[in-house]
Amino acid sequence: MKALQDQLVIYNSLKGQKEPFIPRTSGKVGMYVCGPTLYSEPHMGNMRTFINFDLIYRYLLHLGFDVKYVRNITDAGHITNSAGQEVDSIGAAAKAEQLQSLEVVYKYAVKFQELQRIYNLLPPSIEPTATQHIQEQIEIIEQIIANGYAYQVNGSVYFDTRRYMQDYHYGILSGRKVDELENETRNLNAQDEKRFFADFALWKKANPADMQIWRSPWGNGNPGWHIECTAMSTKYLGKEFDIHGGGMDLKFPHHEDEIAQSCGSFGCNPARYWMHANMLNVNGQKMSKSFGNYFLPKQILDGTTGLFDKAYSANVVRFFMMQAHYRSNLDFTQEALNAAEKGYSRLVEGIKTVQNLPASTSSFDVDSLIGSFYGAMNDDFNAPILVAQLFDAVRQINLIKDGKAHISADDQKKLQEAMEVFVYDILGLSPESPNTENRLTPVMDLVLELRQQARTNKDWTTSDQIRDGLAKAGIIVKDQKDGATWS
RNA sequence: GGUCUCAUGGCCGAGCGGUUAGGCACCGGUCUGCAAAACCGUCUACAGCGGUUCGAAUCCGCUUGAGACCUCCA
């Protein structure tokens, strides 16, 4: 596995190019991914990011890396809106639902856990929350102040971007140039406390209406939005670690500011590799709460999104996402989902078929095919290429079944194992369960047996009557060479 | 308004200078009492206009269109 580890190439947003992945400590990976803000149930677009990083996590594990995967939960809601005013999204949701802030967070944390199970996400090594790390955040802010990169005003603390720019490169990740930013920023009002428009809050003085307030050396208040990630990544992974991930929309300002905070306090960029997952689109536009074009992960399972006329399983949704690269936009459409549903079923059937192939001598290069699986994933986790290679394997498997190709017993075993590993362990899919009632099974066995008798007697009227009647009940009979099946 | 990204066959999507990616749909075939299902095969597209090159979807320029970020966002 070490040889395969050495072949892994990752696209580093910090450099804007693919680079060989060299962990700080050989064989070990520290990975931090920005998790959800739990003021509402995560929508499908949010889930795409987590599913993509789950894929990355799974593949790193498969390569034998000892991975420490930290994904935070934002449960302190202070953020700044366009007018420079503080908005407590969690507090607002709490008021709307007449709940206390942590009650809101807990409610959605439970839902998020459930979604992770449904969509087959491996649990991270740890999911720390912002409110449990207020002290750590305060300590880092103190360090930034001590280093001269922050100042306090009226019980609030701001990051001193101009001072920082004398020593470091603000914009190293996002490519933004602060001098240009100033003229381009649309709203320049309500920033009286800041010395400079690009300064951002590290600590905000409490507002009497706030539902969550903490003590600090600067008085009662709330941590700024960006500092929690710096505090938690540092605590669990150290001042420098390997991979920092998150959605593309967090690149600026959130991740840029994280880098500034780490440099401002510890003098180093926290992560060597920055990875950004792209957005999920609906009708060509980013799915988001504010656009209102979002739906919930459970709605697609229930068929209640209002966008599609049927339901899709979590496996199909996940497989659909695996057919697009994590750095690409992905359009959610019914036709594409239907394609994924059929394609996935074909893939799973192929894996079942490979288990019972006649042994012979191989008519194609199985090692090379399996090597292409690794080649795809080692190239910046290119799951769509992997899927294409898997379908190549399925085609070969079906040809063998039809006697048009051959495989040796050894190769059969290798191929079966590789396909199961890549589809189930790495892509994180699972065989679709028929999900039928146990009581129905013997009944259907009986019905199909009766129909088979009718067919044997060439009583097509009766046999078709049974088939059509079942179809009306939503049960499709499939006549196969060795008997009929139903679904 | 600024910065950046993207435009691939009916749909979704790989692709990073030279080989038909792949899935679905369509069409043809195998199988079948018929149908469905399943399987096999076919379908050679790269927004437009120029340029570089022996060779461009792939590099450069312009035009058109779409999106992201600049404000909470995965």
Tab-separated table of C-alpha atoms in Angstrom, chain A:
chain	number	residue	atom	x	y	z
A	1	MET	CA	0.000	0.000	0.000
A	2	LYS	CA	2.957	2.312	0.598
A	3	ALA	CA	3.732	2.248	-3.111
A	4	LEU	CA	0.144	3.254	-3.847
A	5	GLN	CA	0.250	5.972	-1.196
A	6	ASP	CA	3.194	7.486	-3.010
A	7	GLN	CA	1.237	7.689	-6.242
A	8	LEU	CA	-1.579	9.785	-4.840
A	9	VAL	CA	-1.922	13.193	-6.433
A	10	ILE	CA	-4.167	15.888	-4.988
A	11	TYR	CA	-5.334	19.171	-6.456
A	12	ASN	CA	-4.188	21.834	-4.022
A	13	SER	CA	-6.364	24.944	-4.094
A	14	LEU	CA	-3.528	26.836	-2.480
A	15	LYS	CA	-1.372	26.327	-5.563
A	16	GLY	CA	-4.093	25.923	-8.130
A	17	GLN	CA	-2.588	22.687	-9.391
A	18	LYS	CA	-2.239	18.994	-8.735
A	19	GLU	CA	0.624	17.932	-6.510
A	20	PRO	CA	1.958	14.616	-5.232
A	21	PHE	CA	0.502	14.025	-1.801
A	22	ILE	CA	3.256	13.922	0.793
A	23	PRO	CA	1.939	13.826	4.350
A	24	ARG	CA	3.884	15.544	7.090
A	25	THR	CA	4.406	12.188	8.743
A	26	SER	CA	4.718	9.228	6.416
A	27	GLY	CA	1.637	7.034	6.553
A	28	LYS	CA	-0.373	9.489	8.634
A	29	VAL	CA	-2.906	12.074	7.547
A	30	GLY	CA	-4.507	14.881	9.518
A	31	MET	CA	-7.610	16.192	7.766
A	32	TYR	CA	-9.965	18.965	8.822
A	33	VAL	CA	-13.223	19.654	7.012
A	34	CYS	CA	-15.598	22.513	7.759
A	35	GLY	CA	-18.866	20.974	8.844
A	36	PRO	CA	-22.414	22.288	8.984
A	37	THR	CA	-23.908	25.183	10.871
A	38	LEU	CA	-26.802	23.546	12.604
A	39	TYR	CA	-29.497	26.170	12.465
A	40	SER	CA	-31.494	24.046	10.035
A	41	GLU	CA	-31.438	20.629	8.480
A	42	PRO	CA	-28.565	20.303	6.000
A	43	HIS	CA	-29.865	20.273	2.437
A	44	MET	CA	-28.735	18.065	-0.428
A	45	GLY	CA	-26.080	20.538	-1.500
A	46	ASN	CA	-24.511	20.512	1.934
A	47	MET	CA	-24.545	16.747	1.856
A	48	ARG	CA	-22.662	16.652	-1.426
A	49	THR	CA	-19.633	18.199	0.187
A	50	PHE	CA	-19.723	15.782	3.094
A	51	ILE	CA	-20.232	12.832	0.772
A	52	ASN	CA	-17.257	13.915	-1.317
A	53	PHE	CA	-15.008	14.235	1.694
A	54	ASP	CA	-16.286	10.883	2.877
A	55	LEU	CA	-15.080	9.449	-0.421
A	56	ILE	CA	-11.697	11.064	0.130
A	57	TYR	CA	-11.557	9.791	3.699
A	58	ARG	CA	-12.481	6.283	2.597
A	59	TYR	CA	-9.860	6.176	-0.113
A	60	LEU	CA	-7.133	7.467	2.207
A	61	LEU	CA	-8.089	4.743	4.660
A	62	HIS	CA	-8.046	2.161	1.902
A	63	LEU	CA	-4.537	3.201	0.941
A	64	GLY	CA	-3.551	2.324	4.473
A	65	PHE	CA	-3.114	5.841	5.805
A	66	ASP	CA	-3.699	6.350	9.487
A	67	VAL	CA	-6.189	9.190	9.086
A	68	LYS	CA	-7.383	11.556	11.773
A	69	TYR	CA	-10.457	13.198	10.305
A	70	VAL	CA	-11.881	16.182	12.155
A	71	ARG	CA	-15.131	17.752	11.036
A	72	ASN	CA	-16.551	20.496	13.196
A	73	ILE	CA	-20.095	21.439	14.036
A	74	THR	CA	-20.829	25.140	14.205
A	75	ASP	CA	-23.181	25.710	17.090
A	76	ALA	CA	-22.280	29.296	17.908
A	77	GLY	CA	-24.100	31.408	15.431
A	78	HIS	CA	-22.404	34.708	15.107
A	79	ILE	CA	-21.676	35.794	11.639
A	80	THR	CA	-21.612	39.072	9.824
A	81	ASN	CA	-23.970	40.003	7.045
A	82	SER	CA	-23.482	42.322	4.116
A	83	ALA	CA	-24.193	45.434	6.093
A	84	GLY	CA	-21.501	44.492	8.571
A	85	GLN	CA	-24.096	43.740	11.191
A	86	GLU	CA	-23.996	40.765	13.418
A	87	VAL	CA	-26.550	38.132	12.662
A	88	ASP	CA	-27.071	35.265	15.020
A	89	SER	CA	-28.492	32.673	12.669
A	90	ILE	CA	-28.809	30.056	15.335
A	91	GLY	CA	-30.391	32.480	17.763
A	92	ALA	CA	-32.775	33.617	15.044
A	93	ALA	CA	-33.780	30.058	14.333
A	94	ALA	CA	-34.226	29.455	18.031
A	95	LYS	CA	-36.576	32.403	18.335
A	96	ALA	CA	-38.483	31.312	15.286
A	97	GLU	CA	-38.917	27.880	16.755
A	98	GLN	CA	-39.220	29.096	20.329
A	99	LEU	CA	-36.306	26.987	21.394
A	100	GLN	CA	-33.075	27.735	23.114
A	101	SER	CA	-30.018	27.918	20.899
A	102	LEU	CA	-28.491	24.664	21.999
A	103	GLU	CA	-31.851	23.003	21.708
A	104	VAL	CA	-31.937	24.007	18.059
A	105	VAL	CA	-28.421	22.786	17.531
A	106	TYR	CA	-29.127	19.481	19.205
A	107	LYS	CA	-32.285	18.968	17.201
A	108	TYR	CA	-30.454	19.372	13.921
A	109	ALA	CA	-27.387	17.507	15.145
A	110	VAL	CA	-29.577	14.468	15.639
A	111	LYS	CA	-30.976	14.879	12.129
A	112	PHE	CA	-27.512	15.278	10.711
A	113	GLN	CA	-26.392	12.075	12.400
A	114	GLU	CA	-29.339	10.295	10.876
A	115	LEU	CA	-28.471	11.626	7.427
A	116	GLN	CA	-24.916	10.444	7.795
A	117	ARG	CA	-26.164	6.943	8.460
A	118	ILE	CA	-28.614	7.028	5.574
A	119	TYR	CA	-26.044	8.304	3.098
A	120	ASN	CA	-23.445	5.918	4.478
A	121	LEU	CA	-20.901	8.457	5.688
A	122	LEU	CA	-18.188	7.082	7.921
A	123	PRO	CA	-18.108	8.974	11.197
A	124	PRO	CA	-15.127	11.329	11.436
A	125	SER	CA	-12.552	10.679	14.139
A	126	ILE	CA	-14.103	13.526	16.061
A	127	GLU	CA	-16.837	16.110	15.551
A	128	PRO	CA	-15.978	18.973	17.878
A	129	THR	CA	-18.338	21.875	18.420
A	130	ALA	CA	-17.556	25.565	18.622
A	131	THR	CA	-19.240	26.114	21.966
A	132	GLN	CA	-17.064	23.472	23.592
A	133	HIS	CA	-13.945	25.334	22.525
A	134	ILE	CA	-14.571	28.925	23.557
A	135	GLN	CA	-11.519	28.919	25.797
A	136	GLU	CA	-9.248	27.712	23.004
A	137	GLN	CA	-10.646	30.400	20.719
A	138	ILE	CA	-9.990	33.081	23.318
A	139	GLU	CA	-6.423	31.893	23.753
A	140	ILE	CA	-5.719	32.115	20.040
A	141	ILE	CA	-7.234	35.589	19.879
A	142	GLU	CA	-4.990	36.632	22.753
A	143	GLN	CA	-1.993	35.291	20.876
A	144	ILE	CA	-2.969	37.193	17.740
A	145	ILE	CA	-3.312	40.374	19.762
A	146	ALA	CA	0.052	39.726	21.440
A	147	ASN	CA	1.604	39.315	17.998
A	148	GLY	CA	0.181	42.648	16.972
A	149	TYR	CA	-2.259	41.426	14.334
A	150	ALA	CA	-5.468	42.311	16.153
A	151	TYR	CA	-6.925	45.182	18.119
A	152	GLN	CA	-9.857	45.648	20.433
A	153	VAL	CA	-12.581	48.233	20.208
A	154	ASN	CA	-15.519	48.550	22.576
A	155	GLY	CA	-15.347	44.980	23.805
A	156	SER	CA	-14.859	43.534	20.337
A	157	VAL	CA	-11.643	42.289	18.756
A	158	TYR	CA	-10.820	42.669	15.080
A	159	PHE	CA	-8.132	41.163	12.956
A	160	ASP	CA	-5.780	43.872	11.711
A	161	THR	CA	-5.537	43.011	8.055
A	162	ARG	CA	-3.350	45.943	7.067
A	163	ARG	CA	-0.816	45.117	9.749
A	164	TYR	CA	-0.956	41.468	8.745
A	165	MET	CA	-0.295	42.314	5.113
A	166	GLN	CA	3.042	43.837	6.066
A	167	ASP	CA	4.272	40.391	7.054
A	168	TYR	CA	2.065	37.920	5.233
A	169	HIS	CA	0.132	37.475	2.037
A	170	TYR	CA	-3.573	38.066	2.650
A	171	GLY	CA	-5.251	36.517	-0.392
A	172	ILE	CA	-2.817	33.645	-0.770
A	173	LEU	CA	-5.661	31.153	-1.058
A	174	SER	CA	-8.430	33.105	-2.746
A	175	GLY	CA	-6.199	35.191	-4.978
A	176	ARG	CA	-7.942	38.350	-3.891
A	177	LYS	CA	-6.095	41.604	-3.822
A	178	VAL	CA	-7.094	43.778	-0.932
A	179	ASP	CA	-6.533	47.101	-2.712
A	180	GLU	CA	-8.941	45.997	-5.390
A	181	LEU	CA	-11.335	44.521	-2.885
A	182	GLU	CA	-11.918	47.836	-1.226
A	183	ASN	CA	-13.427	49.531	-4.243
A	184	GLU	CA	-15.305	46.414	-5.196
A	185	THR	CA	-16.960	45.743	-1.900
A	186	ARG	CA	-20.542	46.723	-2.304
A	187	ASN	CA	-21.384	47.700	1.222
A	188	LEU	CA	-19.022	49.851	3.144
A	189	ASN	CA	-21.323	51.125	5.847
A	190	ALA	CA	-21.763	49.980	9.446
A	191	GLN	CA	-18.090	49.296	9.894
A	192	ASP	CA	-17.365	52.105	12.296
A	193	GLU	CA	-15.435	49.945	14.705
A	194	LYS	CA	-13.099	48.506	12.107
A	195	ARG	CA	-9.957	50.381	11.229
A	196	PHE	CA	-9.940	48.908	7.769
A	197	PHE	CA	-12.720	47.509	5.626
A	198	ALA	CA	-11.048	44.105	5.264
A	199	ASP	CA	-10.655	43.585	9.010
A	200	PHE	CA	-12.854	40.856	10.399
A	201	ALA	CA	-14.196	40.083	13.843
A	202	LEU	CA	-12.386	37.656	16.103
A	203	TRP	CA	-14.627	38.453	19.051
A	204	LYS	CA	-17.863	40.403	19.129
A	205	LYS	CA	-19.225	42.210	22.141
A	206	ALA	CA	-22.458	40.693	23.342
A	207	ASN	CA	-25.749	42.015	22.192
A	208	PRO	CA	-28.417	41.976	24.932
A	209	ALA	CA	-30.663	39.923	22.672
A	210	ASP	CA	-28.078	37.191	22.176
A	211	MET	CA	-29.099	33.807	23.462
A	212	GLN	CA	-25.528	32.624	23.888
A	213	ILE	CA	-22.962	34.805	25.659
A	214	TRP	CA	-19.465	33.969	26.893
A	215	ARG	CA	-17.021	35.753	29.160
A	216	SER	CA	-13.722	36.872	27.780
A	217	PRO	CA	-10.843	39.201	28.638
A	218	TRP	CA	-12.643	41.796	26.522
A	219	GLY	CA	-15.993	41.407	28.245
A	220	ASN	CA	-19.022	39.289	27.465
A	221	GLY	CA	-19.462	38.359	23.854
A	222	ASN	CA	-19.286	35.795	21.089
A	223	PRO	CA	-16.472	34.401	18.986
A	224	GLY	CA	-16.182	35.498	15.375
A	225	TRP	CA	-17.147	33.053	12.698
A	226	HIS	CA	-13.687	32.045	11.497
A	227	ILE	CA	-11.853	31.533	14.770
A	228	GLU	CA	-13.590	28.319	15.775
A	229	CYS	CA	-12.027	26.334	12.952
A	230	THR	CA	-8.584	27.612	13.801
A	231	ALA	CA	-9.088	26.662	17.440
A	232	MET	CA	-10.435	23.184	16.792
A	233	SER	CA	-8.100	22.217	13.986
A	234	THR	CA	-5.148	23.314	16.099
A	235	LYS	CA	-6.353	21.457	19.148
A	236	TYR	CA	-6.965	18.139	17.406
A	237	LEU	CA	-4.497	18.173	14.536
A	238	GLY	CA	-1.824	20.625	15.572
A	239	LYS	CA	-0.738	23.960	14.232
A	240	GLU	CA	0.127	22.363	10.925
A	241	PHE	CA	-1.627	19.398	9.394
A	242	ASP	CA	-2.084	17.836	5.971
A	243	ILE	CA	-5.470	18.514	4.439
A	244	HIS	CA	-8.009	21.250	5.043
A	245	GLY	CA	-11.258	20.853	3.166
A	246	GLY	CA	-14.626	22.443	2.764
A	247	GLY	CA	-17.087	23.713	0.226
A	248	MET	CA	-15.919	25.975	-2.561
A	249	ASP	CA	-18.005	28.791	-1.148
A	250	LEU	CA	-15.918	28.834	2.017
A	251	LYS	CA	-12.721	29.656	0.193
A	252	PHE	CA	-13.269	33.338	0.745
A	253	PRO	CA	-13.472	34.744	3.254
A	254	HIS	CA	-13.652	31.834	5.684
A	255	HIS	CA	-10.581	29.834	4.688
A	256	GLU	CA	-8.565	32.896	3.785
A	257	ASP	CA	-9.237	34.207	7.267
A	258	GLU	CA	-8.349	30.897	8.849
A	259	ILE	CA	-4.959	31.099	7.201
A	260	ALA	CA	-4.571	34.669	8.450
A	261	GLN	CA	-5.482	33.612	11.978
A	262	SER	CA	-3.032	30.720	11.991
A	263	CYS	CA	-0.250	32.829	10.543
A	264	GLY	CA	-1.152	35.635	12.905
A	265	SER	CA	-0.988	33.414	15.952
A	266	PHE	CA	1.432	30.591	15.094
A	267	GLY	CA	3.238	31.970	12.085
A	268	CYS	CA	2.221	29.190	9.726
A	269	ASN	CA	-0.435	28.204	7.244
A	270	PRO	CA	-2.352	25.432	8.988
A	271	ALA	CA	-2.625	23.057	6.048
A	272	ARG	CA	-0.324	22.042	3.283
A	273	TYR	CA	-3.169	20.929	1.017
A	274	TRP	CA	-6.404	22.867	0.713
A	275	MET	CA	-9.237	21.009	-0.971
A	276	HIS	CA	-12.507	22.533	-2.118
A	277	ALA	CA	-15.551	20.567	-3.131
A	278	ASN	CA	-17.798	22.109	-5.740
A	279	MET	CA	-21.449	22.955	-5.474
A	280	LEU	CA	-24.580	21.038	-6.301
A	281	ASN	CA	-26.709	22.840	-8.880
A	282	VAL	CA	-30.409	22.889	-9.526
A	283	ASN	CA	-31.338	24.310	-12.924
A	284	GLY	CA	-27.785	25.490	-13.379
A	285	GLN	CA	-27.736	27.463	-10.166
A	286	LYS	CA	-26.099	26.660	-6.856
A	287	MET	CA	-28.477	25.019	-4.416
A	288	SER	CA	-28.762	27.290	-1.419
A	289	LYS	CA	-31.096	28.292	1.329
A	290	SER	CA	-31.185	31.886	0.253
A	291	PHE	CA	-32.083	31.054	-3.357
A	292	GLY	CA	-34.820	28.794	-2.083
A	293	ASN	CA	-33.961	26.148	-4.670
A	294	TYR	CA	-32.952	23.574	-2.130
A	295	PHE	CA	-34.475	20.344	-0.947
A	296	LEU	CA	-33.672	18.102	1.951
A	297	PRO	CA	-31.827	14.806	1.700
A	298	LYS	CA	-34.818	13.009	3.102
A	299	GLN	CA	-37.193	14.525	0.583
A	300	ILE	CA	-35.451	12.837	-2.282
A	301	LEU	CA	-35.823	9.512	-0.487
A	302	ASP	CA	-39.526	10.169	-0.012
A	303	GLY	CA	-40.078	11.561	-3.486
A	304	THR	CA	-41.350	14.817	-1.996
A	305	THR	CA	-38.865	17.286	-3.424
A	306	GLY	CA	-41.479	18.625	-5.785
A	307	LEU	CA	-38.867	18.531	-8.527
A	308	PHE	CA	-38.952	14.874	-9.466
A	309	ASP	CA	-41.935	12.605	-9.885
A	310	LYS	CA	-40.408	9.694	-8.032
A	311	ALA	CA	-38.225	8.780	-5.080
A	312	TYR	CA	-34.593	7.698	-5.266
A	313	SER	CA	-32.622	5.643	-2.796
A	314	ALA	CA	-29.657	7.083	-0.923
A	315	ASN	CA	-27.431	4.673	-2.816
A	316	VAL	CA	-28.625	6.000	-6.149
A	317	VAL	CA	-28.106	9.585	-5.027
A	318	ARG	CA	-24.642	8.796	-3.801
A	319	PHE	CA	-23.773	6.889	-6.955
A	320	PHE	CA	-25.063	9.804	-8.996
A	321	MET	CA	-22.657	12.077	-7.159
A	322	MET	CA	-19.800	9.654	-7.674
A	323	GLN	CA	-20.222	10.024	-11.423
A	324	ALA	CA	-19.068	13.624	-11.194
A	325	HIS	CA	-15.685	14.814	-9.979
A	326	TYR	CA	-15.682	16.518	-6.586
A	327	ARG	CA	-14.253	19.710	-8.059
A	328	SER	CA	-16.969	19.985	-10.724
A	329	ASN	CA	-20.403	21.445	-10.508
A	330	LEU	CA	-23.120	18.853	-10.657
A	331	ASP	CA	-26.608	19.369	-12.016
A	332	PHE	CA	-29.392	17.556	-10.257
A	333	THR	CA	-31.979	16.557	-12.834
A	334	GLN	CA	-34.527	13.806	-13.018
A	335	GLU	CA	-33.147	12.371	-16.229
A	336	ALA	CA	-29.671	12.188	-14.723
A	337	LEU	CA	-31.002	10.540	-11.581
A	338	ASN	CA	-32.882	7.972	-13.628
A	339	ALA	CA	-29.682	7.247	-15.506
A	340	ALA	CA	-27.842	6.802	-12.217
A	341	GLU	CA	-30.535	4.478	-10.937
A	342	LYS	CA	-30.308	2.172	-13.925
A	343	GLY	CA	-26.564	2.378	-14.111
A	344	TYR	CA	-26.135	1.558	-10.467
A	345	SER	CA	-28.386	-1.427	-10.770
A	346	ARG	CA	-26.274	-2.642	-13.689
A	347	LEU	CA	-23.141	-2.246	-11.617
A	348	VAL	CA	-24.551	-4.166	-8.661
A	349	GLU	CA	-25.776	-6.949	-10.971
A	350	GLY	CA	-22.298	-7.157	-12.421
A	351	ILE	CA	-20.838	-7.655	-8.962
A	352	LYS	CA	-23.329	-10.435	-8.311
A	353	THR	CA	-22.534	-12.056	-11.638
A	354	VAL	CA	-18.786	-12.046	-11.140
A	355	GLN	CA	-19.216	-14.353	-8.174
A	356	ASN	CA	-20.370	-17.231	-10.350
A	357	LEU	CA	-18.279	-17.255	-13.459
A	358	PRO	CA	-16.891	-20.391	-15.068
A	359	ALA	CA	-13.147	-20.692	-14.611
A	360	SER	CA	-10.982	-20.767	-17.679
A	361	THR	CA	-8.014	-18.761	-18.835
A	362	SER	CA	-8.341	-14.999	-18.828
A	363	SER	CA	-9.007	-13.354	-22.150
A	364	PHE	CA	-8.284	-9.878	-20.825
A	365	ASP	CA	-5.810	-8.291	-18.442
A	366	VAL	CA	-7.471	-8.275	-15.045
A	367	ASP	CA	-4.475	-6.818	-13.211
A	368	SER	CA	-4.339	-3.915	-15.585
A	369	LEU	CA	-8.075	-3.317	-15.166
A	370	ILE	CA	-7.754	-3.279	-11.389
A	371	GLY	CA	-4.704	-1.047	-11.743
A	372	SER	CA	-6.871	1.411	-13.629
A	373	PHE	CA	-9.188	1.594	-10.610
A	374	TYR	CA	-6.267	2.803	-8.521
A	375	GLY	CA	-5.024	5.029	-11.302
A	376	ALA	CA	-8.335	6.847	-11.370
A	377	MET	CA	-8.539	7.391	-7.639
A	378	ASN	CA	-4.899	8.295	-7.256
A	379	ASP	CA	-5.444	11.082	-9.753
A	380	ASP	CA	-7.109	13.512	-7.371
A	381	PHE	CA	-9.876	11.096	-6.401
A	382	ASN	CA	-11.319	10.847	-9.897
A	383	ALA	CA	-14.391	8.810	-9.051
A	384	PRO	CA	-16.093	9.269	-12.447
A	385	ILE	CA	-13.148	7.639	-14.180
A	386	LEU	CA	-13.249	4.856	-11.612
A	387	VAL	CA	-16.936	4.341	-12.348
A	388	ALA	CA	-16.206	4.164	-16.073
A	389	GLN	CA	-13.544	1.503	-15.406
A	390	LEU	CA	-15.969	-0.413	-13.225
A	391	PHE	CA	-18.437	-0.470	-16.101
A	392	ASP	CA	-15.688	-1.811	-18.321
A	393	ALA	CA	-15.321	-4.607	-15.829
A	394	VAL	CA	-19.068	-5.205	-15.854
A	395	ARG	CA	-19.043	-5.491	-19.631
A	396	GLN	CA	-16.268	-8.071	-19.458
A	397	ILE	CA	-18.120	-9.960	-16.755
A	398	ASN	CA	-21.264	-10.126	-18.852
A	399	LEU	CA	-19.298	-11.255	-21.880
A	400	ILE	CA	-17.797	-14.061	-19.798
A	401	LYS	CA	-21.264	-15.023	-18.659
A	402	ASP	CA	-22.322	-15.223	-22.305
A	403	GLY	CA	-19.272	-17.318	-23.132
A	404	LYS	CA	-17.734	-14.586	-25.276
A	405	ALA	CA	-14.825	-13.936	-22.907
A	406	HIS	CA	-13.006	-15.936	-20.265
A	407	ILE	CA	-11.432	-15.554	-16.890
A	408	SER	CA	-9.184	-17.696	-14.704
A	409	ALA	CA	-10.186	-18.704	-11.212
A	410	ASP	CA	-7.480	-16.519	-9.691
A	411	ASP	CA	-8.440	-13.509	-11.753
A	412	GLN	CA	-12.101	-14.038	-10.984
A	413	LYS	CA	-11.337	-13.900	-7.284
A	414	LYS	CA	-9.181	-10.803	-7.658
A	415	LEU	CA	-11.729	-8.992	-9.788
A	416	GLN	CA	-14.600	-9.811	-7.474
A	417	GLU	CA	-12.681	-8.598	-4.465
A	418	ALA	CA	-11.519	-5.408	-6.183
A	419	MET	CA	-15.000	-4.547	-7.368
A	420	GLU	CA	-16.502	-5.073	-3.954
A	421	VAL	CA	-13.799	-3.002	-2.322
A	422	PHE	CA	-14.069	-0.120	-4.761
A	423	VAL	CA	-17.848	-0.008	-4.980
A	424	TYR	CA	-18.753	-0.739	-1.397
A	425	ASP	CA	-15.775	0.331	0.712
A	426	ILE	CA	-14.452	3.253	-1.312
A	427	LEU	CA	-17.427	4.689	-3.182
A	428	GLY	CA	-19.401	3.978	-0.033
A	429	LEU	CA	-22.294	2.284	-1.787
A	430	SER	CA	-24.125	-0.819	-0.694
A	431	PRO	CA	-26.071	-3.512	-2.491
A	432	GLU	CA	-29.637	-2.412	-2.948
A	433	SER	CA	-31.801	-4.463	-0.647
A	434	PRO	CA	-35.068	-5.634	-2.171
A	435	ASN	CA	-36.766	-4.145	0.865
A	436	THR	CA	-39.776	-6.358	0.504
A	437	GLU	CA	-41.992	-7.730	3.151
A	438	ASN	CA	-40.972	-11.157	4.293
A	439	ARG	CA	-44.568	-12.266	4.391
A	440	LEU	CA	-44.930	-11.436	0.738
A	441	THR	CA	-42.126	-13.719	-0.368
A	442	PRO	CA	-43.876	-17.089	0.008
A	443	VAL	CA	-47.022	-15.605	-1.503
A	444	MET	CA	-45.102	-14.431	-4.550
A	445	ASP	CA	-43.362	-17.774	-4.809
A	446	LEU	CA	-46.760	-19.405	-4.979
A	447	VAL	CA	-48.145	-16.930	-7.502
A	448	LEU	CA	-45.153	-17.266	-9.776
A	449	GLU	CA	-45.309	-21.024	-9.538
A	450	LEU	CA	-48.948	-20.963	-10.627
A	451	ARG	CA	-48.060	-18.660	-13.487
A	452	GLN	CA	-45.232	-20.969	-14.512
A	453	GLN	CA	-47.674	-23.878	-14.600
A	454	ALA	CA	-49.969	-21.876	-16.835
A	455	ARG	CA	-47.045	-21.040	-19.110
A	456	THR	CA	-45.995	-24.658	-19.263
A	457	ASN	CA	-49.534	-25.467	-20.372
A	458	LYS	CA	-49.347	-22.591	-22.863
A	459	ASP	CA	-52.273	-21.001	-21.070
A	460	TRP	CA	-51.161	-17.493	-22.027
A	461	THR	CA	-54.430	-15.922	-20.926
A	462	THR	CA	-53.958	-16.987	-17.338
A	463	SER	CA	-50.235	-16.265	-17.303
A	464	ASP	CA	-50.748	-12.769	-18.705
A	465	GLN	CA	-53.616	-12.159	-16.353
A	466	ILE	CA	-51.315	-12.851	-13.415
A	467	ARG	CA	-48.555	-10.699	-14.862
A	468	ASP	CA	-50.856	-7.760	-15.596
A	469	GLY	CA	-52.582	-8.055	-12.257
A	470	LEU	CA	-49.278	-7.916	-10.414
A	471	ALA	CA	-48.218	-4.972	-12.531
A	472	LYS	CA	-51.267	-3.075	-11.355
A	473	ALA	CA	-50.133	-3.747	-7.797
A	474	GLY	CA	-46.745	-2.310	-8.656
A	475	ILE	CA	-44.981	-5.647	-8.861
A	476	ILE	CA	-42.954	-6.247	-11.997
A	477	VAL	CA	-42.371	-9.822	-13.046
A	478	LYS	CA	-39.153	-10.507	-14.894
A	479	ASP	CA	-38.934	-13.721	-16.872
A	480	GLN	CA	-35.419	-15.005	-16.903
A	481	LYS	CA	-33.881	-18.120	-18.319
A	482	ASP	CA	-33.892	-19.949	-15.014
A	483	GLY	CA	-37.311	-18.849	-13.802
A	484	ALA	CA	-39.138	-15.648	-13.033
A	485	THR	CA	-38.216	-13.018	-10.473
A	486	TRP	CA	-40.155	-10.007	-9.269
A	487	SER	CA	-39.537	-6.601	-7.856
